[in-house]
CSV table of C-alpha atoms in Angstrom, one decimal:
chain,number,residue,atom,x,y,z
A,195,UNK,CA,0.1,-30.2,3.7
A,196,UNK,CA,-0.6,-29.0,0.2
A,197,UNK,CA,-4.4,-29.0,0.1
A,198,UNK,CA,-4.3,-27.3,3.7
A,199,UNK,CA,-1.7,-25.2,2.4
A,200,UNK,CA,-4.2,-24.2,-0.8
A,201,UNK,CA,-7.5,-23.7,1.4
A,202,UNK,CA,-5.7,-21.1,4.1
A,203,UNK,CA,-4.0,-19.1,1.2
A,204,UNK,CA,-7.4,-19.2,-0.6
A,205,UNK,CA,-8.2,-18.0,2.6
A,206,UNK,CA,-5.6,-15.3,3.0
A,207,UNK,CA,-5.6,-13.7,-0.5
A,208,UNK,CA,-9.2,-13.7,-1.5
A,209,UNK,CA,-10.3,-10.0,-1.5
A,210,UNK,CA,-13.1,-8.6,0.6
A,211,UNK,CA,-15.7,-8.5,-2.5
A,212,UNK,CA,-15.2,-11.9,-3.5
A,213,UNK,CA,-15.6,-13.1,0.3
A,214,UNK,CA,-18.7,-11.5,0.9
A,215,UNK,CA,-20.1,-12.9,-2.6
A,216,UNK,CA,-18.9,-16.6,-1.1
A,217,UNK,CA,-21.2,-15.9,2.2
A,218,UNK,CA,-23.7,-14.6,0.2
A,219,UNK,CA,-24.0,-17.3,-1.8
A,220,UNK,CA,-23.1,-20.2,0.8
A,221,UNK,CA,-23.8,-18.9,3.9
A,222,UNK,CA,-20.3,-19.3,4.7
A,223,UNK,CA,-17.7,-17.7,6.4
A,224,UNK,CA,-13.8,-18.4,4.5
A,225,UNK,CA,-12.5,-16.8,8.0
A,226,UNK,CA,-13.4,-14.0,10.2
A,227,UNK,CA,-13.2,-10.5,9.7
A,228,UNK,CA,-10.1,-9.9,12.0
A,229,UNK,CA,-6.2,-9.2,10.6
A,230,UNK,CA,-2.8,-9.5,12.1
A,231,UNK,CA,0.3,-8.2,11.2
A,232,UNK,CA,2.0,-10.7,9.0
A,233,UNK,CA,5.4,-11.3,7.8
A,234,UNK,CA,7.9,-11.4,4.5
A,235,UNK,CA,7.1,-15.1,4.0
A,236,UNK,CA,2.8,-14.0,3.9
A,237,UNK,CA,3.5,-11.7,1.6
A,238,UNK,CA,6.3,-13.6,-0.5
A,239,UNK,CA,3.4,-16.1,-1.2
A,240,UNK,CA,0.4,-13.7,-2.0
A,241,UNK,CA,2.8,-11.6,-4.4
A,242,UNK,CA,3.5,-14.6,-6.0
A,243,UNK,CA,-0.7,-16.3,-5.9
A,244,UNK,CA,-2.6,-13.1,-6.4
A,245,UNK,CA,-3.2,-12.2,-10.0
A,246,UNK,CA,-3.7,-8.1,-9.3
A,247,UNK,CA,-0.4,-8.1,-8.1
A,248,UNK,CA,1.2,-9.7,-11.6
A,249,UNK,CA,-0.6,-7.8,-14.1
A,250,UNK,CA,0.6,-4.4,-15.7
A,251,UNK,CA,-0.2,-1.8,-13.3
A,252,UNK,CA,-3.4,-0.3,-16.0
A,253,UNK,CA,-5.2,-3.4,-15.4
A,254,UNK,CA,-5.2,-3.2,-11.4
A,255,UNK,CA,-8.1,-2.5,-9.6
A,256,UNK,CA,-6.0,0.2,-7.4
A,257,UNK,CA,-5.4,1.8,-11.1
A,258,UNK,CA,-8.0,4.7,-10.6
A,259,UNK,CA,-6.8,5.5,-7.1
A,260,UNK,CA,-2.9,5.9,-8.9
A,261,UNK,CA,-4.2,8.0,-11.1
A,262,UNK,CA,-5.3,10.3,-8.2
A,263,UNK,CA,-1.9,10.0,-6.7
A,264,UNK,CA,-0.1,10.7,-9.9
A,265,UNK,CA,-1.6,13.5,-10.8
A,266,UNK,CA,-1.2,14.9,-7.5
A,267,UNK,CA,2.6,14.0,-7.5
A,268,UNK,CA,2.9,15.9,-10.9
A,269,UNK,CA,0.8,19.0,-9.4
A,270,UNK,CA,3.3,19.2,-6.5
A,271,UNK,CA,6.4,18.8,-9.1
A,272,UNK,CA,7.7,15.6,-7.1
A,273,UNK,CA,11.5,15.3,-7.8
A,274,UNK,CA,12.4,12.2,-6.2
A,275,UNK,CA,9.9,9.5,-4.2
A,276,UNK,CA,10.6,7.3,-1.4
A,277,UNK,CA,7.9,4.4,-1.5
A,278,UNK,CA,7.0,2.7,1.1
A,279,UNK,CA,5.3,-0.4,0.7
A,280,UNK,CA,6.4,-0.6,-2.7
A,281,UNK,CA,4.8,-4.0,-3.4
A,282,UNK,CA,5.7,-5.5,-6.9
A,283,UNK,CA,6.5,-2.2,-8.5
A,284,UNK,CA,3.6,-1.4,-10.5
A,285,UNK,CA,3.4,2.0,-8.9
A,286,UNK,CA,6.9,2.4,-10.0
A,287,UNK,CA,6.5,1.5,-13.4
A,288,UNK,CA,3.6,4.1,-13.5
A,289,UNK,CA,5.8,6.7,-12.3
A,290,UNK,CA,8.7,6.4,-14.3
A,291,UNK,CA,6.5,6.2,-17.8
A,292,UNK,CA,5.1,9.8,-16.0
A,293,UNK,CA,8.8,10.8,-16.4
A,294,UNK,CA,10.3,10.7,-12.8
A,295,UNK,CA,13.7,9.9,-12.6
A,296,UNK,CA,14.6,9.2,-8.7
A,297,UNK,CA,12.9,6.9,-6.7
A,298,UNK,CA,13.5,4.0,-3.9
A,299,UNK,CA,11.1,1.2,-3.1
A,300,UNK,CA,11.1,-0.3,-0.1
A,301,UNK,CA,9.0,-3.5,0.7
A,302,UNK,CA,9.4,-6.5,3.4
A,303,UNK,CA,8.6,-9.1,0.9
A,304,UNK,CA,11.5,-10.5,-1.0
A,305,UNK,CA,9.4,-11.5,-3.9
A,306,UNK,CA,7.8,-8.5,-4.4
A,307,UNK,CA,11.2,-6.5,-4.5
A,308,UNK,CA,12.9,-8.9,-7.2
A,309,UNK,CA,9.8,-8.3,-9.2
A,310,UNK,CA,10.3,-4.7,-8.5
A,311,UNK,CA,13.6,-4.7,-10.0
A,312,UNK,CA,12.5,-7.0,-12.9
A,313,UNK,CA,9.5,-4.1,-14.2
A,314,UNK,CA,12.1,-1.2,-13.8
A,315,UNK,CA,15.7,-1.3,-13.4
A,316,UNK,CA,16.9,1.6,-13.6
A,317,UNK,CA,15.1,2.5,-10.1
A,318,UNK,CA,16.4,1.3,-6.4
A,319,UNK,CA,14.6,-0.9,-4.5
A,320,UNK,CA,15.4,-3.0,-1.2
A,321,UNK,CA,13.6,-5.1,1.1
A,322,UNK,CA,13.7,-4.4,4.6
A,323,UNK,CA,11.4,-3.7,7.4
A,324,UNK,CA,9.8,-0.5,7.4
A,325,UNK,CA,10.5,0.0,11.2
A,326,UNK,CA,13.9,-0.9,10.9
A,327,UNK,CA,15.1,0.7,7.8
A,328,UNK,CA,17.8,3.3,7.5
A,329,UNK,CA,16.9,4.5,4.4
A,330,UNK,CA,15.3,7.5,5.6
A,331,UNK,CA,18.7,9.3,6.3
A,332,UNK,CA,20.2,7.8,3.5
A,333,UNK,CA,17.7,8.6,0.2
A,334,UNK,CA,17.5,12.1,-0.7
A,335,UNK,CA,13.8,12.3,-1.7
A,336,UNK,CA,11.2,15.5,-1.1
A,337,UNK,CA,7.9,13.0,-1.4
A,338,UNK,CA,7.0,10.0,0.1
A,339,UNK,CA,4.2,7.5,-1.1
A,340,UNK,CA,2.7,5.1,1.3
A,341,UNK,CA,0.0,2.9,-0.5
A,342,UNK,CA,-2.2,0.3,1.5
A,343,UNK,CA,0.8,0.2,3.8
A,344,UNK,CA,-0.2,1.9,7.0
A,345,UNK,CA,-2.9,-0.5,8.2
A,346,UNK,CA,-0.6,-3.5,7.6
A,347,UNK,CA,1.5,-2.5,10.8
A,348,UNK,CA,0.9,-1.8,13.6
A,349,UNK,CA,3.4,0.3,14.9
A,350,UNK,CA,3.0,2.3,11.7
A,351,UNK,CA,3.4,5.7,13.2
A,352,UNK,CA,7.0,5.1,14.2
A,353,UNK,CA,7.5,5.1,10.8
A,354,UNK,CA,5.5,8.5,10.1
A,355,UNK,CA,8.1,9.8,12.5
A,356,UNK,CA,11.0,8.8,10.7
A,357,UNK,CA,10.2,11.0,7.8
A,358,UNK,CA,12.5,14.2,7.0
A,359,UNK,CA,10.0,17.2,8.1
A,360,UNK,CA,8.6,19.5,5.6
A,361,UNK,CA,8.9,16.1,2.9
A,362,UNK,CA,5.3,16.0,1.5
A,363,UNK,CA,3.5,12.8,2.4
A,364,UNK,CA,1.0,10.6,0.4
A,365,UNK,CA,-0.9,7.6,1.9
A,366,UNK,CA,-4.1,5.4,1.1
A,367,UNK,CA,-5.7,3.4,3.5
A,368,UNK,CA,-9.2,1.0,3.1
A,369,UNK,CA,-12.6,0.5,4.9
A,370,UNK,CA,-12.7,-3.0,5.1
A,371,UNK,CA,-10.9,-5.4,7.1
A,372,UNK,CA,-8.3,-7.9,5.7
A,373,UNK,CA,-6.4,-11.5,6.9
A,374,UNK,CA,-3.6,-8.3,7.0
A,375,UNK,CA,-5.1,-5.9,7.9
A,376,UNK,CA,-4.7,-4.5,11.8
A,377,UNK,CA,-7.0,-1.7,11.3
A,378,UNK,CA,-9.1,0.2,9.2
A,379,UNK,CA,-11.1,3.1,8.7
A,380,UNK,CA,-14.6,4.4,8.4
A,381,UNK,CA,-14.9,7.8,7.8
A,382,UNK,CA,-12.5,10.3,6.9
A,383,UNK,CA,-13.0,11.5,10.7
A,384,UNK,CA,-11.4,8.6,11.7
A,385,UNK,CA,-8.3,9.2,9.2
A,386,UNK,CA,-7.4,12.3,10.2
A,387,UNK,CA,-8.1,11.4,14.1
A,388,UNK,CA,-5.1,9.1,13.9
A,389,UNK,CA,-2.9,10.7,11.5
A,390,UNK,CA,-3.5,15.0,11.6
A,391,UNK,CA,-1.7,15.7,14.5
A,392,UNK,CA,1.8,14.7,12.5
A,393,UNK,CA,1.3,16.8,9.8
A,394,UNK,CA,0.6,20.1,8.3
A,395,UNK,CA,-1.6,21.2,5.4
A,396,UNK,CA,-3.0,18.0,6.3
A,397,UNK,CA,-5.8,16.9,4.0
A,398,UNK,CA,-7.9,13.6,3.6
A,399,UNK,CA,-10.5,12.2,0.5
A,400,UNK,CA,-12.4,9.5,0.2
A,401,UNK,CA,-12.6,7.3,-3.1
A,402,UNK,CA,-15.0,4.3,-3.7
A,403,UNK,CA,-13.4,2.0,-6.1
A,404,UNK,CA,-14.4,1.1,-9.4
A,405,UNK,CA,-16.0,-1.4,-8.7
A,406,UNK,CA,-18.1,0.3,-5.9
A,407,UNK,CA,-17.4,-2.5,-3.1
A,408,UNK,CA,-14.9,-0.6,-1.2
A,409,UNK,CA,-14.1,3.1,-0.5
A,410,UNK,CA,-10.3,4.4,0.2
A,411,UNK,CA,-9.1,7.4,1.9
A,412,UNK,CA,-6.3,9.4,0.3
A,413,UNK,CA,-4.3,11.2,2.9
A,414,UNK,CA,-1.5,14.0,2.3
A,415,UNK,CA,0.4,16.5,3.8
A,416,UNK,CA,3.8,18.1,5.0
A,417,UNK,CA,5.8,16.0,7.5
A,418,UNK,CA,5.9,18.5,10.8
């Protein structure tokens, strides 16, 4: 059980660069480029495995796409920031060295909230299905962050609807497929073909990473 359990998270967690060296190399496949929506107990185990998601959040390889984000958040003079998709808090920490003072994470993995809580905790977090959450009535927040959360789910548009209108809205979501992964994106056509029609001032860019391997698409606008 524990070596088959080791190969399939191998499997799972190893990122799309690092797979497509392996088949270079090899000539072999680690699994096929299709996702599913997974649940807490997937993500409990790659929050606790994968070593971007336990290093301070200046060392992650989402680090220049935060900076975006940040900026932007500052530019708009966000008050208080409901996250979505939190993950382990990194973008958090970020946020509250930038000076914010209200903000609730909200993530399905267990794990991922206690080490949430752990980086900063002075902030709320919880963790709780997206789609069934009643934090949207409950927080008082004007922004709301969405970070490689939108392709994980695949009724993610119920909750786009859930948001207050007129609260600003900030998303990223990747070109490459993923183990978790139930869609993705090739062109910023394709980003706003899904996601404009909920929106105003709606706006989409495209970023390749750092390390040139993948490309994300920023999206943001004002919930209509």
């Amino acid at each position: 059980m524990t070596n088959l359990f080791s190969k399939k998270m191998f499997s799972d967690i190893t990122p799309p660069a690092v797979k497509r060296l392996i088949r270079k190399l090899t000539g072999t496949s680690l699994q096929p480029d299709t996702g599913r929506e997974r649940g807490a107990e997937w993500y409990d185990k790659a929050f606790e495995n994968i070593a971007a998601y336990n290093c301070p959040y200046y060392q992650s390889h989402y680090y220049f796409l935060w900076c975006v984000l940040v900026d932007r958040l500052s530019r708009n003079e966000a008050k208080s920031i409901l996250d979505i998709g939190c993950g382990p808090g990194q973008v958090a920490q970020f946020l509250k060295e930038k000076g914010l003072k209200s903000y609730f994470g909200l993530d399905l993995s267990p794990v991922a909230i206690k080490k949430a809580q752990r980086l900063c905790p002075d902030f709320e977090f919880r963790a709780e299905n997206a789609l069934e959450s009643t934090i949207y009535s409950e927080f008082n927040y004007d922004t709301v962050i969405s970070l490689e959360f939108l392709e994980h789910v695949e009724n993610e548009i119920s909750v786009i609807k859930k948001l207050k209108p007129g609260t600003r809205f900030l998303g990223t979501v990747p070109d490459f497929p993923y183990p978790s992964h139930v869609r993705h994106f090739s062109s910023v056509a394709e980003v706003k073909e899904r996601y404009a029609s909920y929106f105003s001032d709606f706006r989409v860019d495209e970023f390749r990473s750092t390390s040139g391997s993948s490309r994300y698409f920023l999206l943001e606008g004002l919930k209509s």
